[in-house]
Amino acid sequence: LIIIILLSIFFTVKTSPKFIDINLDKKYYFFFGILFLLSLSPPTDADSLDYHIGVPLEIIKNGKLIFRDDWFHSYLMGYGEMVNLFGLINGSKNFGQIINFIAIINIFYVFSLFKKENKNSLNIYYFLFSIPLILWFTTSSKPQLYQSSLILYAFYLLISSIKLRGIISNKNIIILSVFFSYCVYSKL
């Protein structure tokens, strides 16, 4: 997971020289600050407390994954819960929420690239910050938003490389393969 996160940040910075060029208004920093503080709060939703955090805690307690017959929701666990396991092993109960916050930054960045390249005057940022699920994902340990941001970034890479060259380069094929395989693997 850490390798995927570092690869996505590296290729985001490396593939776009406009990374530093994004001029933000101060109100966006306010929104990001609020979302960051929300990601630092303890998880309180039922899914996070039941199996997104509960299954990794059971893995730590037992030393291995044991499906219990008296806990039906433990069967809903996927490989995405290993993000929370990594966080719990390292002492952070909200590591998944911080990963979701990083995903919001990735989504914001990809939308800003779409806006710059297409010279769109529509202020997409207001639409992004007005999505109610953003608040829920920021306070939840559900490992889904980061995978969605990787799919969005892969979609951007696909469109921009076809638009520029007409074909997809080998480097972008490898990046897309890594991103998609991680997304599919974590949802199994």
Coordinates of N, CA, C and O in Angstrom, one line a residue:
L1 N 0.8 -1.2 0.0 CA 0.0 0.0 0.0 C 0.9 1.3 0.0 O 0.6 2.2 -0.8
I2 N 1.9 1.3 0.9 CA 2.7 2.4 0.9 C 3.4 2.7 -0.4 O 3.6 3.8 -0.9
I3 N 3.8 1.6 -1.1 CA 4.5 1.7 -2.4 C 3.5 2.3 -3.4 O 3.9 3.2 -4.2
I4 N 2.2 1.9 -3.4 CA 1.2 2.4 -4.3 C 1.0 3.9 -4.0 O 0.9 4.7 -5.0
I5 N 0.9 4.3 -2.8 CA 0.7 5.7 -2.4 C 1.9 6.5 -2.9 O 1.7 7.6 -3.5
L6 N 3.1 6.0 -2.6 CA 4.3 6.8 -3.0 C 4.4 6.8 -4.5 O 4.8 7.9 -5.1
L7 N 4.1 5.7 -5.2 CA 4.1 5.7 -6.7 C 3.1 6.7 -7.3 O 3.4 7.5 -8.2
S8 N 1.9 6.8 -6.7 CA 0.9 7.7 -7.2 C 1.3 9.1 -7.0 O 1.2 10.0 -7.9
I9 N 1.9 9.5 -5.8 CA 2.4 10.8 -5.6 C 3.5 11.1 -6.5 O 3.6 12.2 -7.1
F10 N 4.5 10.2 -6.7 CA 5.6 10.4 -7.5 C 5.2 10.7 -9.0 O 5.6 11.6 -9.6
F11 N 4.3 9.8 -9.5 CA 3.9 10.0 -10.9 C 3.0 11.2 -11.1 O 3.0 11.7 -12.2
T12 N 2.3 11.6 -10.1 CA 1.5 12.8 -10.2 C 2.4 14.0 -10.3 O 2.2 14.8 -11.2
V13 N 3.4 14.1 -9.5 CA 4.4 15.2 -9.6 C 5.2 15.1 -10.9 O 5.5 16.1 -11.6
K14 N 5.6 13.8 -11.2 CA 6.6 13.6 -12.4 C 5.9 13.9 -13.7 O 6.5 14.4 -14.6
T15 N 4.6 13.4 -13.9 CA 4.0 13.5 -15.2 C 3.4 14.8 -15.4 O 3.0 15.1 -16.6
S16 N 3.3 15.7 -14.5 CA 2.7 17.0 -14.7 C 3.6 18.1 -14.2 O 3.8 18.2 -13.0
P17 N 4.2 18.9 -15.1 CA 5.0 20.0 -14.7 C 4.1 21.1 -14.1 O 4.6 22.0 -13.5
K18 N 2.8 21.0 -14.2 CA 1.9 22.0 -13.7 C 1.5 21.8 -12.3 O 0.6 22.4 -11.8
F19 N 2.2 20.8 -11.6 CA 1.8 20.5 -10.2 C 1.9 21.7 -9.3 O 1.1 22.0 -8.5
I20 N 3.0 22.5 -9.5 CA 3.2 23.6 -8.6 C 2.3 24.8 -9.1 O 2.1 25.7 -8.4
D21 N 1.9 24.8 -10.3 CA 1.2 25.9 -10.9 C -0.3 26.1 -10.5 O -0.9 27.1 -10.9
I22 N -0.8 25.3 -9.7 CA -2.2 25.4 -9.3 C -2.3 26.5 -8.2 O -1.8 26.4 -7.1
N23 N -3.0 27.6 -8.6 CA -3.2 28.7 -7.7 C -4.5 28.5 -7.0 O -5.6 28.4 -7.6
L24 N -4.5 28.4 -5.7 CA -5.7 28.2 -4.9 C -6.1 29.5 -4.2 O -5.2 30.2 -3.7
D25 N -7.4 29.7 -4.1 CA -7.9 30.7 -3.3 C -7.8 30.3 -1.8 O -7.8 29.1 -1.5
K26 N -7.9 31.3 -0.9 CA -7.7 31.0 0.5 C -8.9 30.2 1.1 O -8.7 29.4 2.0
K27 N -10.1 30.3 0.4 CA -11.2 29.5 0.9 C -11.0 28.0 0.7 O -11.5 27.3 1.5
Y28 N -10.2 27.6 -0.3 CA -10.0 26.2 -0.5 C -9.1 25.7 0.6 O -9.2 24.5 1.1
Y29 N -8.1 26.5 1.1 CA -7.3 26.0 2.2 C -8.2 25.8 3.5 O -7.9 24.9 4.3
F30 N -9.2 26.7 3.6 CA -10.1 26.5 4.7 C -10.8 25.2 4.7 O -10.9 24.4 5.6
F31 N -11.3 24.8 3.5 CA -12.0 23.6 3.3 C -11.1 22.4 3.5 O -11.4 21.4 4.2
F32 N -9.9 22.5 3.0 CA -8.9 21.4 3.2 C -8.5 21.3 4.7 O -8.4 20.2 5.2
G33 N -8.4 22.4 5.4 CA -8.1 22.4 6.8 C -9.2 21.7 7.6 O -9.0 20.9 8.5
I34 N -10.5 22.0 7.3 CA -11.6 21.4 8.0 C -11.6 19.9 7.7 O -11.8 19.1 8.6
L35 N -11.4 19.5 6.4 CA -11.4 18.1 6.1 C -10.2 17.3 6.8 O -10.4 16.2 7.2
F36 N -9.1 18.0 6.9 CA -7.9 17.4 7.5 C -8.2 17.2 9.0 O -7.9 16.1 9.6
L37 N -8.8 18.2 9.7 CA -9.2 18.0 11.1 C -10.2 16.9 11.3 O -10.2 16.1 12.2
L38 N -11.2 16.8 10.3 CA -12.1 15.7 10.4 C -11.4 14.3 10.2 O -11.9 13.3 10.8
S39 N -10.4 14.3 9.4 CA -9.7 13.0 9.2 C -8.9 12.6 10.4 O -8.6 11.4 10.6
L40 N -8.6 13.5 11.3 CA -7.9 13.2 12.5 C -8.8 12.8 13.7 O -8.4 12.3 14.7
S41 N -10.1 13.0 13.5 CA -11.1 12.6 14.5 C -11.2 11.1 14.6 O -11.0 10.4 13.6
P42 N -11.6 10.5 15.7 CA -11.7 9.0 15.8 C -12.9 8.6 14.9 O -13.9 9.3 14.8
P43 N -12.8 7.4 14.4 CA -13.9 6.9 13.6 C -15.1 6.6 14.5 O -15.0 6.0 15.5
T44 N -16.3 7.0 14.0 CA -17.5 6.8 14.8 C -18.6 6.1 14.0 O -19.7 5.8 14.6
D45 N -18.5 5.9 12.7 CA -19.5 5.2 12.0 C -19.5 3.7 12.3 O -18.5 3.1 12.7
A46 N -20.7 3.1 12.0 CA -20.9 1.7 12.4 C -20.0 0.8 11.6 O -19.5 -0.2 12.1
D47 N -19.8 1.0 10.3 CA -19.0 0.2 9.5 C -17.5 0.2 10.0 O -16.9 -0.9 10.0
S48 N -17.0 1.4 10.2 CA -15.6 1.5 10.7 C -15.4 0.7 12.0 O -14.5 0.0 12.2
L49 N -16.4 0.9 12.9 CA -16.2 0.3 14.3 C -16.5 -1.2 14.2 O -15.9 -1.9 15.0
D50 N -17.3 -1.6 13.3 CA -17.6 -3.1 13.2 C -16.5 -3.9 12.5 O -15.8 -4.6 13.2
Y51 N -16.4 -3.7 11.2 CA -15.4 -4.6 10.6 C -14.3 -3.9 9.9 O -13.2 -4.5 9.6
H52 N -14.3 -2.6 9.6 CA -13.1 -1.9 9.1 C -12.0 -1.8 10.1 O -10.8 -1.9 9.7
I53 N -12.4 -1.6 11.3 CA -11.4 -1.6 12.4 C -11.4 -2.9 13.2 O -10.4 -3.4 13.7
G54 N -12.6 -3.5 13.3 CA -12.7 -4.7 14.1 C -12.0 -5.9 13.6 O -11.3 -6.6 14.4
V55 N -12.0 -6.1 12.3 CA -11.3 -7.3 11.7 C -9.8 -7.1 11.9 O -9.1 -8.1 12.3
P56 N -9.2 -5.9 11.6 CA -7.8 -5.8 11.8 C -7.4 -6.0 13.3 O -6.3 -6.5 13.6
L57 N -8.3 -5.5 14.2 CA -8.0 -5.7 15.6 C -8.0 -7.2 16.0 O -7.2 -7.7 16.8
E58 N -8.9 -8.0 15.4 CA -8.9 -9.4 15.6 C -7.7 -10.1 15.0 O -7.2 -11.1 15.6
I59 N -7.2 -9.6 13.9 CA -6.0 -10.2 13.3 C -4.8 -9.9 14.2 O -4.0 -10.8 14.5
I60 N -4.7 -8.7 14.8 CA -3.7 -8.4 15.7 C -3.8 -9.2 17.0 O -2.8 -9.8 17.5
K61 N -5.0 -9.4 17.5 CA -5.2 -10.2 18.7 C -4.9 -11.6 18.6 O -4.2 -12.2 19.4
N62 N -5.3 -12.2 17.4 CA -5.1 -13.7 17.2 C -3.8 -14.0 16.5 O -3.4 -15.1 16.4
G63 N -3.2 -13.0 15.9 CA -2.0 -13.3 15.1 C -2.3 -13.8 13.7 O -1.3 -14.0 12.9
K64 N -3.5 -14.0 13.4 CA -3.9 -14.5 12.0 C -5.4 -14.1 11.8 O -6.1 -13.8 12.8
L65 N -5.8 -14.3 10.6 CA -7.2 -14.1 10.3 C -8.1 -15.3 10.6 O -7.9 -16.4 10.0
I66 N -9.0 -15.1 11.5 CA -9.9 -16.2 11.9 C -11.3 -15.7 11.7 O -11.7 -14.7 12.3
F67 N -12.1 -16.3 10.8 CA -13.5 -15.9 10.6 C -14.3 -16.5 11.7 O -14.3 -17.8 11.9
R68 N -15.0 -15.7 12.4 CA -15.9 -16.2 13.5 C -17.3 -16.4 13.1 O -17.8 -15.6 12.3
D69 N -17.9 -17.5 13.5 CA -19.3 -17.7 13.1 C -20.3 -16.8 13.8 O -21.4 -16.6 13.3
D70 N -20.0 -16.2 15.0 CA -20.9 -15.4 15.7 C -20.8 -13.9 15.2 O -21.5 -13.1 15.7
W71 N -19.9 -13.6 14.3 CA -19.7 -12.2 13.8 C -19.9 -12.2 12.3 O -18.9 -12.4 11.5
F72 N -21.1 -12.0 11.8 CA -21.4 -12.1 10.4 C -20.7 -11.1 9.6 O -20.2 -11.4 8.5
H73 N -20.5 -9.9 10.1 CA -19.8 -8.8 9.3 C -18.4 -9.1 9.1 O -17.8 -8.4 8.2
S74 N -17.8 -10.0 9.8 CA -16.3 -10.3 9.6 C -16.2 -10.9 8.2 O -15.1 -10.9 7.6
Y75 N -17.2 -11.5 7.7 CA -17.2 -12.1 6.3 C -17.2 -11.1 5.2 O -16.9 -11.4 4.1
L76 N -17.5 -9.8 5.6 CA -17.5 -8.8 4.6 C -16.1 -8.1 4.4 O -16.0 -7.3 3.5
M77 N -15.2 -8.6 5.1 CA -13.8 -8.0 5.1 C -13.2 -8.3 3.8 O -13.4 -9.3 3.2
G78 N -12.5 -7.3 3.3 CA -11.7 -7.4 2.0 C -10.3 -7.1 2.3 O -9.9 -6.8 3.4
Y79 N -9.5 -7.1 1.2 CA -8.0 -6.8 1.3 C -7.8 -5.4 1.6 O -6.7 -5.0 2.1
G80 N -8.8 -4.5 1.4 CA -8.7 -3.1 1.7 C -8.6 -2.9 3.2 O -8.0 -1.8 3.6
E81 N -9.0 -3.8 4.0 CA -8.9 -3.6 5.5 C -7.5 -3.7 5.9 O -7.2 -3.4 7.1
M82 N -6.6 -4.2 5.0 CA -5.2 -4.3 5.4 C -4.6 -2.9 5.6 O -3.6 -2.7 6.2
V83 N -5.2 -1.9 5.0 CA -4.8 -0.5 5.2 C -4.9 -0.1 6.7 O -4.0 0.4 7.3
N84 N -6.1 -0.5 7.2 CA -6.4 -0.2 8.6 C -5.5 -1.1 9.5 O -5.1 -0.7 10.6
L85 N -5.2 -2.3 9.1 CA -4.3 -3.2 9.8 C -2.9 -2.5 9.9 O -2.3 -2.5 11.0
F86 N -2.4 -2.0 8.8 CA -1.1 -1.4 8.8 C -1.1 -0.2 9.8 O -0.2 0.0 10.5
G87 N -2.2 0.6 9.8 CA -2.3 1.7 10.7 C -2.4 1.3 12.1 O -1.8 1.9 13.0
L88 N -3.2 0.3 12.4 CA -3.3 -0.2 13.8 C -2.0 -0.8 14.3 O -1.7 -0.6 15.5
I89 N -1.3 -1.5 13.5 CA 0.0 -2.0 13.9 C 1.0 -0.9 14.3 O 1.8 -1.0 15.2
N90 N 0.9 0.2 13.5 CA 1.8 1.4 13.8 C 1.2 2.4 14.8 O 1.7 3.5 14.9
G91 N 0.1 2.0 15.4 CA -0.4 2.9 16.5 C -1.4 3.9 16.1 O -1.7 4.8 16.8
S92 N -2.0 3.9 14.9 CA -2.9 4.9 14.4 C -4.2 4.3 14.1 O -4.3 3.4 13.2
K93 N -5.3 4.7 14.8 CA -6.6 4.2 14.5 C -7.3 4.9 13.4 O -8.4 4.5 13.0
N94 N -6.7 6.0 12.9 CA -7.4 6.7 11.9 C -6.5 6.8 10.6 O -6.6 7.8 9.9
F95 N -5.6 5.9 10.4 CA -4.8 5.9 9.2 C -5.6 5.8 7.9 O -5.3 6.5 7.0
G96 N -6.7 5.0 7.9 CA -7.6 4.9 6.8 C -8.2 6.2 6.4 O -8.4 6.6 5.3
Q97 N -8.5 7.0 7.5 CA -9.1 8.3 7.3 C -8.1 9.3 6.7 O -8.5 10.1 5.8
I98 N -6.9 9.2 7.1 CA -5.9 10.1 6.5 C -5.6 9.7 5.1 O -5.4 10.6 4.2
I99 N -5.7 8.4 4.7 CA -5.5 8.0 3.4 C -6.7 8.5 2.5 O -6.5 9.0 1.4
N100 N -7.9 8.5 3.1 CA -9.1 9.1 2.4 C -8.9 10.6 2.2 O -9.3 11.2 1.2
F101 N -8.3 11.3 3.1 CA -8.0 12.7 3.0 C -7.0 13.0 1.8 O -7.1 13.9 1.0
I102 N -5.9 12.1 1.8 CA -5.0 12.2 0.6 C -5.7 12.0 -0.7 O -5.4 12.6 -1.7
A103 N -6.7 11.1 -0.7 CA -7.5 10.8 -1.9 C -8.2 12.0 -2.3 O -8.4 12.3 -3.5
I104 N -8.8 12.8 -1.4 CA -9.5 14.0 -1.7 C -8.5 15.0 -2.4 O -8.9 15.7 -3.3
I105 N -7.3 15.1 -1.9 CA -6.3 16.0 -2.5 C -6.0 15.5 -3.9 O -5.9 16.3 -4.8
N106 N -5.9 14.2 -4.1 CA -5.7 13.7 -5.4 C -6.8 14.0 -6.4 O -6.6 14.4 -7.5
I107 N -8.0 13.8 -5.9 CA -9.2 14.1 -6.7 C -9.2 15.6 -7.1 O -9.5 16.0 -8.2
F108 N -9.0 16.5 -6.1 CA -8.9 17.9 -6.3 C -7.9 18.3 -7.4 O -8.1 19.1 -8.3
Y109 N -6.7 17.6 -7.3 CA -5.6 17.9 -8.2 C -6.0 17.5 -9.6 O -5.8 18.2 -10.6
V110 N -6.6 16.3 -9.8 CA -7.0 15.8 -11.1 C -8.1 16.7 -11.7 O -8.0 17.1 -12.9
F111 N -9.0 17.1 -10.9 CA -10.0 18.1 -11.4 C -9.4 19.4 -11.8 O -9.8 20.0 -12.8
S112 N -8.4 19.9 -11.1 CA -7.8 21.1 -11.5 C -7.0 20.9 -12.8 O -6.9 21.9 -13.6
L113 N -6.4 19.8 -13.0 CA -5.7 19.5 -14.3 C -6.7 19.5 -15.4 O -6.4 20.0 -16.5
F114 N -7.9 18.8 -15.2 CA -8.9 18.8 -16.3 C -9.3 20.2 -16.6 O -9.5 20.6 -17.7
K115 N -9.5 21.0 -15.5 CA -10.0 22.4 -15.7 C -8.9 23.2 -16.5 O -9.3 24.0 -17.4
K116 N -7.7 23.1 -16.2 CA -6.6 23.9 -16.9 C -6.4 23.4 -18.3 O -6.3 24.3 -19.2
E117 N -6.4 22.1 -18.5 CA -6.2 21.7 -19.9 C -7.3 21.9 -20.8 O -7.1 22.1 -22.0
N118 N -8.5 21.9 -20.3 CA -9.7 22.2 -21.2 C -10.1 23.6 -21.1 O -11.2 24.0 -21.7
K119 N -9.4 24.5 -20.4 CA -9.7 25.9 -20.3 C -11.2 26.1 -19.9 O -11.9 26.9 -20.6
N120 N -11.6 25.4 -18.9 CA -13.0 25.5 -18.5 C -13.1 26.6 -17.4 O -12.3 26.6 -16.5
S121 N -14.1 27.4 -17.5 CA -14.3 28.5 -16.6 C -15.2 28.0 -15.4 O -15.4 28.8 -14.4
L122 N -15.8 26.9 -15.5 CA -16.7 26.4 -14.5 C -15.9 26.1 -13.2 O -14.8 25.4 -13.3
N123 N -16.3 26.5 -12.1 CA -15.6 26.3 -10.9 C -15.9 24.9 -10.3 O -16.9 24.8 -9.5
I124 N -15.2 23.9 -10.7 CA -15.4 22.5 -10.3 C -15.2 22.3 -8.8 O -15.8 21.4 -8.2
Y125 N -14.4 23.1 -8.2 CA -14.0 22.9 -6.8 C -15.3 23.0 -5.9 O -15.4 22.3 -4.9
Y126 N -16.2 23.9 -6.2 CA -17.4 24.0 -5.4 C -18.2 22.7 -5.5 O -18.8 22.3 -4.5
F127 N -18.2 22.1 -6.7 CA -18.9 20.8 -6.8 C -18.3 19.7 -6.0 O -18.9 18.9 -5.4
L128 N -16.9 19.7 -6.0 CA -16.2 18.7 -5.3 C -16.4 18.8 -3.8 O -16.7 17.9 -3.1
F129 N -16.4 20.1 -3.3 CA -16.5 20.3 -1.8 C -18.0 20.2 -1.4 O -18.2 20.0 -0.2
S130 N -18.9 20.2 -2.3 CA -20.3 20.1 -1.9 C -20.9 18.7 -1.9 O -22.0 18.5 -1.6
I131 N -20.1 17.7 -2.2 CA -20.5 16.3 -2.2 C -20.6 15.9 -0.8 O -19.6 15.9 -0.1
P132 N -21.8 15.5 -0.3 CA -21.9 15.1 1.1 C -21.1 13.8 1.4 O -20.7 13.7 2.6
L133 N -20.8 12.9 0.5 CA -20.1 11.8 0.8 C -18.6 12.1 1.1 O -17.9 11.3 1.8
I134 N -18.1 13.2 0.7 CA -16.8 13.6 1.1 C -16.6 13.7 2.6 O -15.6 13.2 3.1
L135 N -17.6 14.3 3.2 CA -17.5 14.4 4.7 C -17.6 13.0 5.3 O -16.9 12.7 6.3
W136 N -18.4 12.1 4.8 CA -18.6 10.8 5.3 C -17.3 10.0 5.1 O -16.8 9.3 6.0
F137 N -16.7 10.0 3.9 CA -15.4 9.3 3.7 C -14.3 9.9 4.5 O -13.4 9.1 4.8
T138 N -14.3 11.2 4.8 CA -13.2 11.7 5.5 C -13.2 11.2 7.0 O -12.2 11.0 7.6
T139 N -14.4 11.0 7.5 CA -14.5 10.5 8.9 C -14.6 9.0 9.0 O -14.8 8.5 10.1
S140 N -14.6 8.3 7.9 CA -14.8 6.9 7.9 C -13.5 6.2 7.6 O -12.6 6.7 6.9
S141 N -13.3 5.0 8.1 CA -12.1 4.1 7.8 C -12.3 3.2 6.6 O -11.6 2.3 6.4
K142 N -13.4 3.4 5.9 CA -13.7 2.6 4.7 C -12.6 2.9 3.7 O -12.5 4.0 3.2
P143 N -11.9 1.9 3.3 CA -10.8 2.0 2.3 C -11.3 2.0 0.9 O -11.1 1.1 0.1
Q144 N -12.0 3.1 0.5 CA -12.6 3.1 -0.9 C -12.2 4.4 -1.6 O -12.1 4.3 -2.9
L145 N -12.1 5.5 -1.0 CA -11.9 6.7 -1.7 C -10.6 6.8 -2.4 O -10.4 7.4 -3.5
Y146 N -9.5 6.2 -1.8 CA -8.2 6.3 -2.4 C -8.2 5.5 -3.7 O -7.6 5.9 -4.7
Q147 N -8.9 4.3 -3.7 CA -8.9 3.5 -4.9 C -9.7 4.3 -6.0 O -9.3 4.3 -7.2
S148 N -10.8 5.0 -5.6 CA -11.5 5.8 -6.6 C -10.7 6.9 -7.1 O -10.7 7.3 -8.3
S149 N -9.8 7.5 -6.3 CA -8.9 8.6 -6.8 C -7.9 8.1 -7.8 O -7.5 8.7 -8.7
L150 N -7.4 6.8 -7.5 CA -6.5 6.2 -8.4 C -7.1 5.9 -9.8 O -6.5 6.1 -10.8
I151 N -8.4 5.5 -9.7 CA -9.1 5.2 -11.0 C -9.3 6.5 -11.8 O -9.1 6.6 -13.0
L152 N -9.6 7.6 -11.0 CA -9.8 8.9 -11.7 C -8.5 9.4 -12.3 O -8.4 9.9 -13.4
Y153 N -7.4 9.2 -11.6 CA -6.1 9.6 -12.1 C -5.7 8.8 -13.3 O -5.1 9.3 -14.3
A154 N -6.0 7.5 -13.2 CA -5.7 6.6 -14.4 C -6.5 7.0 -15.6 O -6.0 7.0 -16.7
F155 N -7.7 7.4 -15.4 CA -8.6 7.9 -16.4 C -8.0 9.2 -17.0 O -8.0 9.3 -18.3
Y156 N -7.5 10.1 -16.2 CA -6.8 11.3 -16.7 C -5.6 10.9 -17.5 O -5.4 11.5 -18.6
L157 N -4.8 10.0 -17.0 CA -3.6 9.6 -17.8 C -3.9 9.0 -19.1 O -3.3 9.3 -20.1
L158 N -5.0 8.2 -19.1 CA -5.4 7.6 -20.4 C -5.9 8.7 -21.4 O -5.4 8.7 -22.5
I159 N -6.7 9.6 -20.9 CA -7.2 10.6 -21.8 C -6.1 11.5 -22.3 O -6.0 11.9 -23.5
S160 N -5.3 12.0 -21.4 CA -4.2 12.9 -21.8 C -3.2 12.3 -22.7 O -2.7 13.0 -23.6
S161 N -2.8 11.1 -22.5 CA -1.8 10.5 -23.4 C -2.4 10.2 -24.7 O -1.7 10.3 -25.7
I162 N -3.7 9.8 -24.8 CA -4.3 9.6 -26.1 C -4.5 11.0 -26.9 O -4.3 11.1 -28.1
K163 N -4.8 12.0 -26.1 CA -5.0 13.3 -26.6 C -3.7 13.9 -27.2 O -3.6 14.5 -28.2
L164 N -2.6 13.7 -26.5 CA -1.3 14.2 -26.9 C -0.6 13.4 -28.0 O -0.1 14.0 -29.0
R165 N -0.6 12.1 -27.8 CA 0.2 11.3 -28.7 C -0.6 10.4 -29.6 O -0.1 9.8 -30.6
G166 N -1.9 10.2 -29.3 CA -2.7 9.3 -30.0 C -2.6 7.8 -29.6 O -3.4 7.0 -29.9
I167 N -1.6 7.5 -28.8 CA -1.4 6.1 -28.3 C -1.0 6.3 -26.8 O -0.6 7.3 -26.3
I168 N -1.0 5.1 -26.1 CA -0.6 5.1 -24.7 C 0.9 4.6 -24.7 O 1.2 3.6 -25.3
S169 N 1.7 5.3 -24.0 CA 3.1 4.9 -23.9 C 3.2 3.7 -23.0 O 2.3 3.4 -22.2
N170 N 4.4 3.0 -23.1 CA 4.6 1.8 -22.2 C 4.6 2.2 -20.8 O 4.2 1.4 -19.9
K171 N 5.2 3.3 -20.4 CA 5.3 3.8 -19.0 C 3.9 4.0 -18.5 O 3.6 3.5 -17.4
N172 N 3.0 4.6 -19.3 CA 1.6 4.8 -18.8 C 0.9 3.5 -18.7 O 0.0 3.4 -17.8
I173 N 1.1 2.5 -19.6 CA 0.5 1.2 -19.5 C 0.9 0.5 -18.2 O 0.0 0.0 -17.5
I174 N 2.2 0.7 -17.8 CA 2.6 0.1 -16.5 C 1.9 0.7 -15.3 O 1.5 0.1 -14.4
I175 N 1.9 2.1 -15.4 CA 1.3 2.8 -14.3 C -0.2 2.5 -14.2 O -0.7 2.2 -13.1
L176 N -0.9 2.4 -15.3 CA -2.3 2.1 -15.3 C -2.5 0.6 -14.8 O -3.5 0.4 -14.0
S177 N -1.7 -0.3 -15.2 CA -1.8 -1.7 -14.7 C -1.6 -1.8 -13.2 O -2.3 -2.5 -12.5
V178 N -0.6 -1.0 -12.7 CA -0.4 -1.1 -11.2 C -1.6 -0.5 -10.5 O -2.1 -1.1 -9.5
F179 N -2.0 0.7 -11.0 CA -3.2 1.3 -10.3 C -4.4 0.4 -10.3 O -5.1 0.2 -9.3
F180 N -4.8 -0.1 -11.5 CA -6.0 -0.9 -11.6 C -5.9 -2.2 -10.9 O -6.8 -2.7 -10.3
S181 N -4.7 -2.8 -10.9 CA -4.5 -4.1 -10.1 C -4.6 -3.9 -8.6 O -5.2 -4.7 -7.9
Y182 N -4.1 -2.7 -8.1 CA -4.3 -2.4 -6.7 C -5.7 -2.2 -6.4 O -6.2 -2.7 -5.4
C183 N -6.4 -1.4 -7.3 CA -7.8 -1.1 -7.0 C -8.7 -2.4 -7.0 O -9.5 -2.6 -6.1
V184 N -8.4 -3.3 -7.9 CA -9.2 -4.5 -8.0 C -8.8 -5.4 -6.8 O -9.7 -6.0 -6.1
Y185 N -7.6 -5.5 -6.5 CA -7.1 -6.4 -5.4 C -7.6 -5.9 -4.0 O -8.0 -6.8 -3.2
S186 N -7.7 -4.6 -3.8 CA -8.2 -4.1 -2.5 C -9.7 -4.3 -2.4 O -10.2 -4.2 -1.3
K187 N -10.4 -4.5 -3.5 CA -11.8 -4.6 -3.3 C -12.3 -6.1 -3.3 O -13.5 -6.4 -3.2
L188 N -11.4 -7.0 -3.4 CA -11.7 -8.4 -3.4 C -12.1 -8.9 -2.0 O -11.6 -8.4 -1.0

